[in-house]
CSV table of C-alpha atoms and ligand atoms in Angstrom, one decimal:
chain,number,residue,atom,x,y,z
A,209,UNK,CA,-85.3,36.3,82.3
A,210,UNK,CA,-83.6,33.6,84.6
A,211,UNK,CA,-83.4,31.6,81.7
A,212,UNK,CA,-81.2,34.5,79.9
A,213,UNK,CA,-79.3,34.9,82.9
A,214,UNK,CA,-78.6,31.8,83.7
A,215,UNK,CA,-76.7,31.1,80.1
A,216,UNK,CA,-74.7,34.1,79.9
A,217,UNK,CA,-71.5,32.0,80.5
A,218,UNK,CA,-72.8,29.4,78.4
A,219,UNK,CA,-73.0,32.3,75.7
A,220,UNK,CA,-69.5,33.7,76.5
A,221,UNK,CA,-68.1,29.7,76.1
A,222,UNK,CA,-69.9,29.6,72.8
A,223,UNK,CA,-68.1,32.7,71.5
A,224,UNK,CA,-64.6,31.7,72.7
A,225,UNK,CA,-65.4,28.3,71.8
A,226,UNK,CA,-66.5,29.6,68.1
A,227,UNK,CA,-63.4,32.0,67.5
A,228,UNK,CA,-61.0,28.8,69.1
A,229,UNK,CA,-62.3,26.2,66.5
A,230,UNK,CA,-63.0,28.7,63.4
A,231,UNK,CA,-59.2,29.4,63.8
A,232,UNK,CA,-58.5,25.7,63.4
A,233,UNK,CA,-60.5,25.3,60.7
A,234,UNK,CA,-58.8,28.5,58.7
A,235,UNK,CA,-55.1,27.2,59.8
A,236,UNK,CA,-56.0,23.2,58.7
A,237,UNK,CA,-57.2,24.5,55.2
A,238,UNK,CA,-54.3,27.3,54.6
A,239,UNK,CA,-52.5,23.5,54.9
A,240,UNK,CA,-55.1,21.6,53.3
A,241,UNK,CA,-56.9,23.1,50.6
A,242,UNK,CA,-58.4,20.1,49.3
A,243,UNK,CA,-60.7,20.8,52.9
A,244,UNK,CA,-61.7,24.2,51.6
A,245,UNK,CA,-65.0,22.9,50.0
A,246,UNK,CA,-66.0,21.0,53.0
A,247,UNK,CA,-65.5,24.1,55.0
A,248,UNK,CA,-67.4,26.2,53.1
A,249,UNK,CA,-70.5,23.4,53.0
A,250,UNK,CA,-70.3,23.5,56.5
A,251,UNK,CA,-70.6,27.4,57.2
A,252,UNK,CA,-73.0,28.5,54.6
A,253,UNK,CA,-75.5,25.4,54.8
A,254,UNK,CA,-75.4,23.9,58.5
A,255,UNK,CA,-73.6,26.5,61.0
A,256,UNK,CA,-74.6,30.0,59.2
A,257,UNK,CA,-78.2,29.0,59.0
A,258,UNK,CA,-78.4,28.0,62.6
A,259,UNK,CA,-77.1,31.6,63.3
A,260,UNK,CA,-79.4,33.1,61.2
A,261,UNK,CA,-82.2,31.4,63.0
A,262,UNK,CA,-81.2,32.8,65.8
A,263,UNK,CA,-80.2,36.4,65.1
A,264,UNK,CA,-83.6,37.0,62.6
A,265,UNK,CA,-86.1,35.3,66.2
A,266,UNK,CA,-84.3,38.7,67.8
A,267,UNK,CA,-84.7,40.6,64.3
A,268,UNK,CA,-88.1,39.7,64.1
A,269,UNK,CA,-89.5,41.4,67.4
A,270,UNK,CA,-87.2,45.2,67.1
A,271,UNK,CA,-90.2,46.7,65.3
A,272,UNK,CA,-92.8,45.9,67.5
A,273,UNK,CA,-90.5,46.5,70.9
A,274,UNK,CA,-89.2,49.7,70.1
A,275,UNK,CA,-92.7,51.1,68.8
A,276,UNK,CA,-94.7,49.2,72.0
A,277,UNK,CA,-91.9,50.7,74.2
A,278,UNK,CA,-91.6,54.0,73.5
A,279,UNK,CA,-95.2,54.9,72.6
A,280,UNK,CA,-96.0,53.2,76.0
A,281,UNK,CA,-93.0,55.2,77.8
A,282,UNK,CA,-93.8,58.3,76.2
A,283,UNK,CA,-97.4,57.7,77.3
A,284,UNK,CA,-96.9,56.6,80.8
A,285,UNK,CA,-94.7,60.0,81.2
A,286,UNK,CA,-97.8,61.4,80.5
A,287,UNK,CA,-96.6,64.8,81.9
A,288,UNK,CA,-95.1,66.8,78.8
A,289,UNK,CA,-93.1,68.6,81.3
A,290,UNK,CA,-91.8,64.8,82.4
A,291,UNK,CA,-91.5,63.9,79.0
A,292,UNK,CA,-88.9,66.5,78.4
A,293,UNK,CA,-86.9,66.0,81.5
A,294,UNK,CA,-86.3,62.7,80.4
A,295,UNK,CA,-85.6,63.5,76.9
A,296,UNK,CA,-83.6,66.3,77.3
A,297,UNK,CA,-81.4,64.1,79.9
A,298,UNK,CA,-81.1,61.7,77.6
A,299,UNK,CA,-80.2,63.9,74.3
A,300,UNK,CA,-77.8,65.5,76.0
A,301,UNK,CA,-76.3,62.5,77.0
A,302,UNK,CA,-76.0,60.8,73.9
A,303,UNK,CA,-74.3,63.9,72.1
A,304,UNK,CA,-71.8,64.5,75.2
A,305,UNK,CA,-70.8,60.6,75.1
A,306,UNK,CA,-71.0,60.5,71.2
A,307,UNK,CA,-69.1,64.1,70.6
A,308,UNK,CA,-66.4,62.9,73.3
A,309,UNK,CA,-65.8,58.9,71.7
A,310,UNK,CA,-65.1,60.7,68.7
A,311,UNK,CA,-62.8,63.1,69.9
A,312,UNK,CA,-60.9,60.4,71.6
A,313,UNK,CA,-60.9,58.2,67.9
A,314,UNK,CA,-59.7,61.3,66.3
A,315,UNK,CA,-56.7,62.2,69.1
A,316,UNK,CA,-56.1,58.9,69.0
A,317,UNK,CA,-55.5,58.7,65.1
A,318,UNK,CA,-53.8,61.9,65.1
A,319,UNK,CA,-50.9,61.1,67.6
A,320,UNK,CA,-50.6,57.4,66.5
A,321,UNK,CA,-50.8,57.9,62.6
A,322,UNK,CA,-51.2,54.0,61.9
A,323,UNK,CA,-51.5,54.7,58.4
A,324,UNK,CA,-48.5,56.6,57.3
A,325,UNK,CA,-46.2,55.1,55.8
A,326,UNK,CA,-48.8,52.3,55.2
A,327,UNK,CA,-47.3,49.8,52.8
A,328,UNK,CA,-48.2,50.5,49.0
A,329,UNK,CA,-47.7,47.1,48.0
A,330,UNK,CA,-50.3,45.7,50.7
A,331,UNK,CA,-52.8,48.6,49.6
A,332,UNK,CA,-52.6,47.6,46.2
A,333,UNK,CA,-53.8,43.9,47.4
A,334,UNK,CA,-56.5,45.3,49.6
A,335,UNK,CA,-57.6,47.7,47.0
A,336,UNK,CA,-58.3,45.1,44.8
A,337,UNK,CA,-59.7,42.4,46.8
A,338,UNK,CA,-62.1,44.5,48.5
A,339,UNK,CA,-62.7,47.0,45.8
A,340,UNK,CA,-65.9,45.8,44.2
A,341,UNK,CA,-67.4,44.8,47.8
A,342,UNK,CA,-66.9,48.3,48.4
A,343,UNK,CA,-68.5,49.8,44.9
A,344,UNK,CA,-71.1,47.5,46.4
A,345,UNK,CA,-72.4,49.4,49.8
A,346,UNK,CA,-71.8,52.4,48.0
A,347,UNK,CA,-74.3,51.1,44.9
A,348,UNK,CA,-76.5,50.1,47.9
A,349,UNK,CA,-77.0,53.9,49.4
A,350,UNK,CA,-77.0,55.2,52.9
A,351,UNK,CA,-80.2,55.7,54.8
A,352,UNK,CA,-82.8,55.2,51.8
A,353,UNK,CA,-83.4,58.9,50.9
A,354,UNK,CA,-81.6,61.3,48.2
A,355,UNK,CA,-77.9,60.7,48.3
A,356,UNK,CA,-77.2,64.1,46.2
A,357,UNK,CA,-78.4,65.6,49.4
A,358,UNK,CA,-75.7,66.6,51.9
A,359,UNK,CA,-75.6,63.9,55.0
A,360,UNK,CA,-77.4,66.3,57.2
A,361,UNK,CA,-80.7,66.6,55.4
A,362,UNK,CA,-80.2,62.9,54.1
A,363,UNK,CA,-80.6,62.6,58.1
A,364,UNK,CA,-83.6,64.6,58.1
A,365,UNK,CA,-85.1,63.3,54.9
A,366,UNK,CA,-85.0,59.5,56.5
A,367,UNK,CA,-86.5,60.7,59.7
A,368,UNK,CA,-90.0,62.1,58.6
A,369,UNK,CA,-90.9,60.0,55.6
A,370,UNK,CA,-93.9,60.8,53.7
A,371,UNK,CA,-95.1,57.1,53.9
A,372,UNK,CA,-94.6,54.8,57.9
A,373,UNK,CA,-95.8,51.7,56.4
A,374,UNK,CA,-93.1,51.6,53.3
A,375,UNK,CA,-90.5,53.0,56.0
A,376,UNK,CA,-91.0,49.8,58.5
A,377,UNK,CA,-91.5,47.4,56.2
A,378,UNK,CA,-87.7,48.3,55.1
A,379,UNK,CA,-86.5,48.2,58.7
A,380,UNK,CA,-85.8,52.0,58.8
A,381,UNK,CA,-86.0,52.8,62.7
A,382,UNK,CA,-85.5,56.9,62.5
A,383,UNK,CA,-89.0,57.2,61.2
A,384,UNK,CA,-90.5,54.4,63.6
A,385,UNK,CA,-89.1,56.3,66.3
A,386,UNK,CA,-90.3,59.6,65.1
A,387,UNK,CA,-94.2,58.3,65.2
A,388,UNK,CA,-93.8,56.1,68.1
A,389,UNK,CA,-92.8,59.5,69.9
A,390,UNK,CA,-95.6,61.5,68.4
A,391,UNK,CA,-97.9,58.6,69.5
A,392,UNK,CA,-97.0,58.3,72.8
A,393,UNK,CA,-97.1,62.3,73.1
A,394,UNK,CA,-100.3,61.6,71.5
A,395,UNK,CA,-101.9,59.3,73.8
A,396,UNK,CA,-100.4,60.8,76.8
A,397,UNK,CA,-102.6,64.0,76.6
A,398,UNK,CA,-105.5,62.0,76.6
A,399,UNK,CA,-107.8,62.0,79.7
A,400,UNK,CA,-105.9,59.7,82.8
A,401,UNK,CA,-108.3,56.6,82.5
A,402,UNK,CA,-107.5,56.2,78.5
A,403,UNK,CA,-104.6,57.3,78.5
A,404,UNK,CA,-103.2,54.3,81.4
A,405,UNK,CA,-105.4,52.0,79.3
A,406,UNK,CA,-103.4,52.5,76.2
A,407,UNK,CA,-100.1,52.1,78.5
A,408,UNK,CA,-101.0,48.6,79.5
A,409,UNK,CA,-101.9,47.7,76.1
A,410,UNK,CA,-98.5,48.2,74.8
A,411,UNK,CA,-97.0,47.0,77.6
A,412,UNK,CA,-98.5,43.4,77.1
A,413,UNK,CA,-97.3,44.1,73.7
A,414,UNK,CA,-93.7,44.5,75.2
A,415,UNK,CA,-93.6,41.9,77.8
A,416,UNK,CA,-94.6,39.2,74.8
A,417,UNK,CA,-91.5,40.4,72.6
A,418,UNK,CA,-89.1,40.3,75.3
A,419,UNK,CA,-91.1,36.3,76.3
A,420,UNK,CA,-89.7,35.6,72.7
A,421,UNK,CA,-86.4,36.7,72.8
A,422,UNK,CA,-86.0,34.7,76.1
A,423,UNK,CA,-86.7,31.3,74.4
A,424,UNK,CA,-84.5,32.8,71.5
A,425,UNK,CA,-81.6,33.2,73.8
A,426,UNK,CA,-81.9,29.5,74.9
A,427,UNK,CA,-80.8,28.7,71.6
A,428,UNK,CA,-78.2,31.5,71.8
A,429,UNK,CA,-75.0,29.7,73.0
A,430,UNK,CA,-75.1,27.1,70.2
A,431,UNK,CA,-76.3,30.2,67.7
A,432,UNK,CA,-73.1,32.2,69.0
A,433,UNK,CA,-70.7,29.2,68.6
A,434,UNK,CA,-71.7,29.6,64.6
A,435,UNK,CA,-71.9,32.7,63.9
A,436,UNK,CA,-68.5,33.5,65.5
A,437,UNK,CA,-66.9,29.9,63.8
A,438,UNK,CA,-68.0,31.1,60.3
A,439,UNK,CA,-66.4,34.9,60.8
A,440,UNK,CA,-63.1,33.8,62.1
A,441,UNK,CA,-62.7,30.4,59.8
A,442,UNK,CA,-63.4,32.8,56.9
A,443,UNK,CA,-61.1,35.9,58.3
A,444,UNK,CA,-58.4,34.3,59.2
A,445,UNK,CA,-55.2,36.2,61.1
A,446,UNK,CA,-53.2,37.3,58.5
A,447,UNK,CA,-55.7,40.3,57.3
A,448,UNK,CA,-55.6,40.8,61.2
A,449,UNK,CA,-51.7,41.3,61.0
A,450,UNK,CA,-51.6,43.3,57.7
A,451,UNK,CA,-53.9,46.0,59.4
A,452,UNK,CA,-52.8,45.2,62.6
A,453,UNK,CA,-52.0,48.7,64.0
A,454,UNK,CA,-55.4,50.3,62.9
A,455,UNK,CA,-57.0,47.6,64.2
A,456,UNK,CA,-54.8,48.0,67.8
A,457,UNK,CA,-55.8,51.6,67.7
A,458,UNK,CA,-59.8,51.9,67.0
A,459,UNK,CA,-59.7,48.6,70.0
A,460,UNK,CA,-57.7,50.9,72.5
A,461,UNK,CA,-60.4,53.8,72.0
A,462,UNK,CA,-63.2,51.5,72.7
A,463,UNK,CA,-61.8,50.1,75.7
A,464,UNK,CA,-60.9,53.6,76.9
A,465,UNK,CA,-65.2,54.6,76.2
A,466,UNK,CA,-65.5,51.7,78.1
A,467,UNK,CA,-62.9,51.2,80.9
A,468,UNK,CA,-62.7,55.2,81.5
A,469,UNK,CA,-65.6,57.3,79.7
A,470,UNK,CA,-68.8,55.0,80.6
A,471,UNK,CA,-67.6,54.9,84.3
A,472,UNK,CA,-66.4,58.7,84.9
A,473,UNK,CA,-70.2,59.1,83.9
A,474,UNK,CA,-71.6,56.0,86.2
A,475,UNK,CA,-69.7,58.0,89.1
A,476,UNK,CA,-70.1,61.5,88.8
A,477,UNK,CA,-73.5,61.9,86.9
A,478,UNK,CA,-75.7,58.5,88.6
A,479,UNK,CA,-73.3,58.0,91.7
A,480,UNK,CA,-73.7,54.3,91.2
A,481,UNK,CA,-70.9,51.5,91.7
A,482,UNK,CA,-69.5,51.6,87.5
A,483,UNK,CA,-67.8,48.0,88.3
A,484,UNK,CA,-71.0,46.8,89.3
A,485,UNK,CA,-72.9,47.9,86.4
A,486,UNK,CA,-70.4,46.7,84.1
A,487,UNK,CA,-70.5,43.5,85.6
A,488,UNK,CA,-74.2,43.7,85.4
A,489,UNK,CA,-73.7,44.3,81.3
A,490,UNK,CA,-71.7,41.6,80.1
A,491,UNK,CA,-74.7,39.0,79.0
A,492,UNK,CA,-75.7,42.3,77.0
A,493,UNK,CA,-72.3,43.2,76.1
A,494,UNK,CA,-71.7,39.4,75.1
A,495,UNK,CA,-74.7,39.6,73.1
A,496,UNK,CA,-73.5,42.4,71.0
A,497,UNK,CA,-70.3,41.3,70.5
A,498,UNK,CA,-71.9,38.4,68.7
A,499,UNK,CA,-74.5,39.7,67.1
A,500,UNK,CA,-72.9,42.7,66.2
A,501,UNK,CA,-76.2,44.9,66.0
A,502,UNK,CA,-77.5,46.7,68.7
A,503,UNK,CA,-81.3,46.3,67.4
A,504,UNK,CA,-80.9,42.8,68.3
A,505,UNK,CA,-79.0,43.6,71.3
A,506,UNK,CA,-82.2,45.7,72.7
A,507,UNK,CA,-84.7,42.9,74.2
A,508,UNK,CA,-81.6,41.8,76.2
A,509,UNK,CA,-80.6,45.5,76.9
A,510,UNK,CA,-84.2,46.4,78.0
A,511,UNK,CA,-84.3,43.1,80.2
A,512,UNK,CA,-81.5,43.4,82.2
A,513,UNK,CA,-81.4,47.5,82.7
A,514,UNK,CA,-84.9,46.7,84.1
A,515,UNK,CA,-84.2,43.4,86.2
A,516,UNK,CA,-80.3,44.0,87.5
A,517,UNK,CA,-79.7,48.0,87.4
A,518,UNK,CA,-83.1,49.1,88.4
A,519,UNK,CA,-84.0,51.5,85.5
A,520,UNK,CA,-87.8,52.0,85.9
A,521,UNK,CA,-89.7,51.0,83.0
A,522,UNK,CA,-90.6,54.6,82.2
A,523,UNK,CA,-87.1,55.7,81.5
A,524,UNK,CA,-85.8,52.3,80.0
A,525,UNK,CA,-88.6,52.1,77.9
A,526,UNK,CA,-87.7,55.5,76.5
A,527,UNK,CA,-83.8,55.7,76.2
A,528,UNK,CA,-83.3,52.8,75.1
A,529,UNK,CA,-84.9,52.1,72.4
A,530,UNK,CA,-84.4,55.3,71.2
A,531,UNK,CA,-80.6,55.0,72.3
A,532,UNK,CA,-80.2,51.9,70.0
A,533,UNK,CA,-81.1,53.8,66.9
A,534,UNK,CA,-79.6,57.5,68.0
A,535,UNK,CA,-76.6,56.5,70.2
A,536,UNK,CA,-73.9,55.0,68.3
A,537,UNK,CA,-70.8,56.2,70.3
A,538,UNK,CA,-68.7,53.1,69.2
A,539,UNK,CA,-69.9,54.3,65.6
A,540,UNK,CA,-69.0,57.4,65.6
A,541,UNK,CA,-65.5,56.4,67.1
A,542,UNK,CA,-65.0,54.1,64.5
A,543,UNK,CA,-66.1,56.7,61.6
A,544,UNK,CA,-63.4,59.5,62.9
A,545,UNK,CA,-60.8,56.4,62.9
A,546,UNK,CA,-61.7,55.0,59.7
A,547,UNK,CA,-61.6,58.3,58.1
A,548,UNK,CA,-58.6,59.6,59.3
A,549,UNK,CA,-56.5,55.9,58.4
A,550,UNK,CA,-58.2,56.1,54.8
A,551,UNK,CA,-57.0,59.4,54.2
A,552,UNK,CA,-53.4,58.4,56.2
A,553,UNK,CA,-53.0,55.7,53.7
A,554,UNK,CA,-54.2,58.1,51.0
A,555,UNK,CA,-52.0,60.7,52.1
A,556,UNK,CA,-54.2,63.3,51.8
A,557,UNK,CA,-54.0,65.3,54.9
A,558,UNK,CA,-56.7,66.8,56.6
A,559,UNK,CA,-56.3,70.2,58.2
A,560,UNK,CA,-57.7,70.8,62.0
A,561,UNK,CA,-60.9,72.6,59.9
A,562,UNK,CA,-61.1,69.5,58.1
A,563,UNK,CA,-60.8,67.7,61.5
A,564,UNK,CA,-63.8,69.7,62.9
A,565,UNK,CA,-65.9,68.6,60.0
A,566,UNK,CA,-65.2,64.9,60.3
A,567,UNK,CA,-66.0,65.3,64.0
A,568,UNK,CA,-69.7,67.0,63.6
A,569,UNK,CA,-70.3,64.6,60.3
A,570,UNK,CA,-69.6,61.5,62.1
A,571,UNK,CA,-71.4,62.2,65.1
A,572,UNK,CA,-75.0,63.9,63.2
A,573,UNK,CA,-74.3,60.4,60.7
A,574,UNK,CA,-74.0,58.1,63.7
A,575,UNK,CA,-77.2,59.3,64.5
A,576,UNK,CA,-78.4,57.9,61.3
A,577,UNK,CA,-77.3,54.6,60.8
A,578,UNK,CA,-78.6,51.4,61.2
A,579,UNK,CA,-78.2,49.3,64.3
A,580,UNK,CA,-77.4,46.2,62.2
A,581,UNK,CA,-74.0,44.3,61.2
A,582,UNK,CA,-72.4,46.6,59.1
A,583,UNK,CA,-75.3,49.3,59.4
A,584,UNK,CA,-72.7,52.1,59.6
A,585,UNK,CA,-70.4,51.3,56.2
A,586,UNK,CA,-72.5,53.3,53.5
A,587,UNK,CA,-72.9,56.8,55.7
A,588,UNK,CA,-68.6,56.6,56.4
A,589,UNK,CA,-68.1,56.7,52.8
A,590,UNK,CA,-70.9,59.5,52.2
A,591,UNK,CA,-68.7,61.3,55.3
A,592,UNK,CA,-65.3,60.4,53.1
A,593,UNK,CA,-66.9,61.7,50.4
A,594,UNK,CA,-67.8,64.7,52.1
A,595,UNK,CA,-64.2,65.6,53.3
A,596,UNK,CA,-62.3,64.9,50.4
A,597,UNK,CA,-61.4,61.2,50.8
A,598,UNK,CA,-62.1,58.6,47.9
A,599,UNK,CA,-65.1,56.4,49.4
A,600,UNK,CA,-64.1,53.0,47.5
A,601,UNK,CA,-60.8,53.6,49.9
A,602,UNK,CA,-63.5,51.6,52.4
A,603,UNK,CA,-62.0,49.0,50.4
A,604,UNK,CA,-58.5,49.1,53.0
A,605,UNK,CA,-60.6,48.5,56.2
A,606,UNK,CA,-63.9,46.0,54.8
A,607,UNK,CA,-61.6,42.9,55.5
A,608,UNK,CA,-61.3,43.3,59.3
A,609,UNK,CA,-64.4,45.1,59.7
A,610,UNK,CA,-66.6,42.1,61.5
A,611,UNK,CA,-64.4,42.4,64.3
A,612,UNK,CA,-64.4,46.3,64.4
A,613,UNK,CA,-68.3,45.7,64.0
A,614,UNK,CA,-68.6,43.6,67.1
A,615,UNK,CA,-66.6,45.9,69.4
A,616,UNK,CA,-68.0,49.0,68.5
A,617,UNK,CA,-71.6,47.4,68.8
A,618,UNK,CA,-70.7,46.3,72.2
A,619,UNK,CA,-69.2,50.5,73.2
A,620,UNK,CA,-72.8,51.7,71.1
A,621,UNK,CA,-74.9,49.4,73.7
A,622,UNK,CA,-73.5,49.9,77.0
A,623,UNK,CA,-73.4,53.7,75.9
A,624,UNK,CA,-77.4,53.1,75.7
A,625,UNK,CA,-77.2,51.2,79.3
A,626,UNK,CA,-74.7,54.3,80.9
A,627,UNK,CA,-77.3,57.0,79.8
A,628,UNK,CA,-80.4,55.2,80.9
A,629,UNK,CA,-78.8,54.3,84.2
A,630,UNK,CA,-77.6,58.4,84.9
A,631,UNK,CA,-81.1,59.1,83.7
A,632,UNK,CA,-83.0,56.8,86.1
A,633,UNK,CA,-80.7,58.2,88.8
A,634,UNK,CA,-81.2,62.1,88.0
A,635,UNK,CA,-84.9,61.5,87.9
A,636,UNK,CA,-85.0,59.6,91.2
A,637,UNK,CA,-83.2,62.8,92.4
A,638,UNK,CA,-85.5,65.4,91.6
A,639,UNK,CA,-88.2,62.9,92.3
A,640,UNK,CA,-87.2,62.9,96.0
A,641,UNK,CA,-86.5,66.3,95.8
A,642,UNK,CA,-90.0,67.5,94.5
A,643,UNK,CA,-91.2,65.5,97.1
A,644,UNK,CA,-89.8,66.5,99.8
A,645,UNK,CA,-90.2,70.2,99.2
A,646,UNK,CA,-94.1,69.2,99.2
B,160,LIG,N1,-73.3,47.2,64.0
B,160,LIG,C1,-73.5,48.5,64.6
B,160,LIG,C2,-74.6,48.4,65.5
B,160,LIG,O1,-75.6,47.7,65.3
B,160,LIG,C3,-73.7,49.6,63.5
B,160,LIG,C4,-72.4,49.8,62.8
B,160,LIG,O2,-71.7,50.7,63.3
B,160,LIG,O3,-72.2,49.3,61.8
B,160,LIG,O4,-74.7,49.1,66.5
C-alpha cells in the first residue's frame, strides 16, 4: 500500500511525461519521415511491451479479486436482510448516477449539436480510414452471446451462461459476478462457524491479489510513461483538431459527472468532505486514465477506498467489484454522445421518442460491457443499430477514441468510489441507529 501511495506523483509525471515526449516524437517525424520506422521499432518492440507487462500483472489478478471479493463480501454480510440493504443501496445508485451522466451527454449534444454541419469532405477521409477498423469490432461481436437478439436479452443471455468455466476463461465478468453472488449468498446461510471460515479463506485470497498489484504498481510510473508515449506519438493533434468540438463536448460532460454530479452525491447522500475524497482518488483516477479499463483499475480502487476513505471491507468488497463491471456512468455518457454526433453527422435526426430509447439502451448496455480499453465500442454500434444509425459510422469517432477511453474510464471508476463511499456512510447510519434504539 505505502508503496502505491507513495508513487502516485511519480505515476502522474510518467503520464505527463509520456503525452510530452510522444508529441515530439509525432511532430519530428510529420518533419522527418525517414524516422518513422525507428519510431514504430521503438513503440511496438521496447515501450509497448513494457506496458503490456504491466497492464496484463493487473489483468492477471481481476478474476480471482472480484470472485474472492464478492463471494467473501457477500458471505461476511451473512444476513440476507444485510445483503440486500447493501445491494439495493448500491443498484440504486448506479442507475440514478448512470441514468443522470447520460441525460447530461444527451442535453449536452442536443444544445451543442457538434456535428451539424460536420464537414463532408473530412467525413469522407474518416470514413475511409477508419472504416474497416470499424467492420472490425463489429465482425468481433458484443458481449459473446446471440447478436440477432435485441441488446436487452443479449444482456441477459451473457449474464447466466450455461457453462462458468468457458465464460471466465474468456474474461466475461457478468457471469463471474452472477456466481460469485450466488456463492457468497451460498455460503452465507451456512452455520456462523463455516460460514466465517469460508470468509477468511477468500480474504487471504484477496489480500494476495491486491500484494501483487502493489509490486505491479512499482513498475507503474515507467509502464505509464509507455503506454501514454505510444498513444499520443501514434495520435497525433491533428485528428484531435478535426474532431475537436465532439471531443470538447463528451470532456465537458465528464468533468461536469465529476466536478458537480459525484460531489452533489458525496454531500447530500454520505455527508462527507467531496474535495477530500476527490483528492483521496487521484492515484486511482491516474490509474485509469492510463490504463483505460476499470478492471485493472479495481486492486487500486479496492485499496485505497479501504485504506484513505474508510469503506469497510464488507461494503467495498461488494460494490466495487460489482461496480467495475455494472457501473459504467462515463460509458454510458459517452454512448448517448457518440450516438447522437454519428447520427448529427449523418443527419438523420432522432425524435425525443428516439431520444428516450438511446437513453434506456445506453444505460441497460453500459451495464454490459467490458471494463477493458475499448470494452464499450461493439455494444454502441449494436445501440446505433438499434435506433436507426449506420454502426460502421463508428468509423467518425475510432480515431480519437483512446483519449475518450481514458476519461470516461477515469468518470466509470470514481462513480464506483462515490457509490461505495454513500453506501459505507448510509450503512454506518442505520448501524448507529439500530443500535441505539437497542
Ligand atoms: N474502457 C472502459 C472501462 O474499462 C470501457 C469502455 O467504455 O470502453 O471502464
Amino acid at each position: 500500500m505505502h508503496a502505491v501511495r507513495a508513487n502516485h506523483w511519480l505515476i502522474l509525471a510518467g503520464l505527463v511525461m509520456g503525452a510530452a515526449c510522444g508529441a515530439v516524437a509525432h511532430r519530428v517525424v510529420d518533419r522527418v519521415p525517414e524516422w518513422q520506422r525507428t519510431l514504430d521499432f521503438i513503440n511496438t518492440s521496447i515501450l509497448n511491451p513494457i506496458g503490456q507487462i504491466f497492464l496484463r500483472l493487473l489483468f492477471l489478478v481481476v478474476v480471482p479479486l472480484v470472485f474472492a471479493s464478492l463471494a467473501a463480501g457477500v458471505a461476511r454480510l451473512g444476513d440476507p436482510g444485510r445483503l440486500g440493504r447493501v445491494a439495493g443501496r448500491a443498484l440504486v445508485l448506479f442507475a440514478i448516477t448512470s441514468t443522470t451522466a447520460t441525460m447530461i451527454g444527451l442535453f449536452a449534444m442536443n444544445i451543442l449539436q457538434p456535428g451539424v454541419g460536420f464537414d463532408p469532405i473530412i467525413r469522407g477521409e474518416l470514413m475511409e480510414a477508419f472504416g474497416a477498423e470499424a467492420v472490425r469490432i463489429e465482425e468481433g461481436g458484443s458481449l459473446g452471446g446471440d447478436r440477432a437478439l435485441p441488446v436487452v436479452m443479449q444482456v441477459i443471455d451473457a449474464t447466466l451462461p450455461r457453462n462458468i468455466l468457458g465464460a471466465v476463461v474468456q474474461m466475461q465478468m457478468l457471469p463471474l459476478i452472477a456466481f460469485s453472488l450466488l456463492l457468497g449468498v451460498a455460503l452465507g446461510v451456512q452455520p456462523s462457524e463455516r460460514r466465517l471460515r469460508a470468509v477468511e479463506f477468500f480474504d487471504i485470497i484477496g489480500d494476495a491479489m491486491v500484494f501483487i498489484v502493489s509490486v505491479a504498481m512499482r513498475l507503474a510510473p515507467i509502464a505509464v510513461f509507455c503506454l501514454i508515449f505510444v498513444v499520443v506519438a501514434r495520435f497525433g493533434g491533428e485528428l484531435l483538431w478535426k474532431l475537436a468540438q465532439y471531443v470538447a463536448v463528451v470532456l465537458v460532460c465528464y468533468a461536469i459527472v465529476i466536478l458537480l454530479l459525484y460531489p452533489l452525491l458525496l454531500t447530500v447522500l454520505a455527508r462527507r468532505n467531496p474535495w477530500h475524497v476527490l483528492r483521496a482518488c487521484v492515484p486511482v483516477m491516474v490509474t485509469a486514465f492510463s490504463t483505460s479499463s476499470s478492471n485493472a483499475t479495481l486492486p487500486t480502487t479496492m485499496q485505497f477506498s479501504q485504506r484513505d476513505l474508510g469503506v469497510r471491507r464488507e461494503v467495498s468488497g461488494f460494490v466495487l467489484p460489482l461496480g467495475a463491471t455494472i457501473n459504467m456512468n462515463g460509458t454510458a455518457l459517452f454512448e448517448g454522445c457518440a450516438v447522437l454526433f454519428i447520427a448529427q453527422v449523418f443527419g438523420i435526426n432522432l425524435s425525443l421518442s428516439d431520444q428516450i430509447l438511446v437513453l434506456v439502451l445506453c444505460v441497460i448496455s453500459s451495464v454490459g460491457v467490458a471494463g477493458v480499453p475499448g470494452g464499450s465500442l461493439p455494444l454502441l454500434m449494436a445501440v446505433m443499430a438499434q435506433v436507426g444509425v449506420p454502426p460502421t459510422g463508428i468509423a467518425l469517432i475510432l480515431g480519437v477514441d483512446r483519449l475518450l477511453d481514458m476519461g470516461r474510464t477515469a468518470v466509470n471508476v470514481m462513480g464506483d468510489v462515490v457509490a461505495a463511499v454513500c453506501v459505507e456512510e448510509s450503512m454506518r447510519r442505520s448501524d448507529q441507529s439500530i443500535t441505539t434504539s437497542a
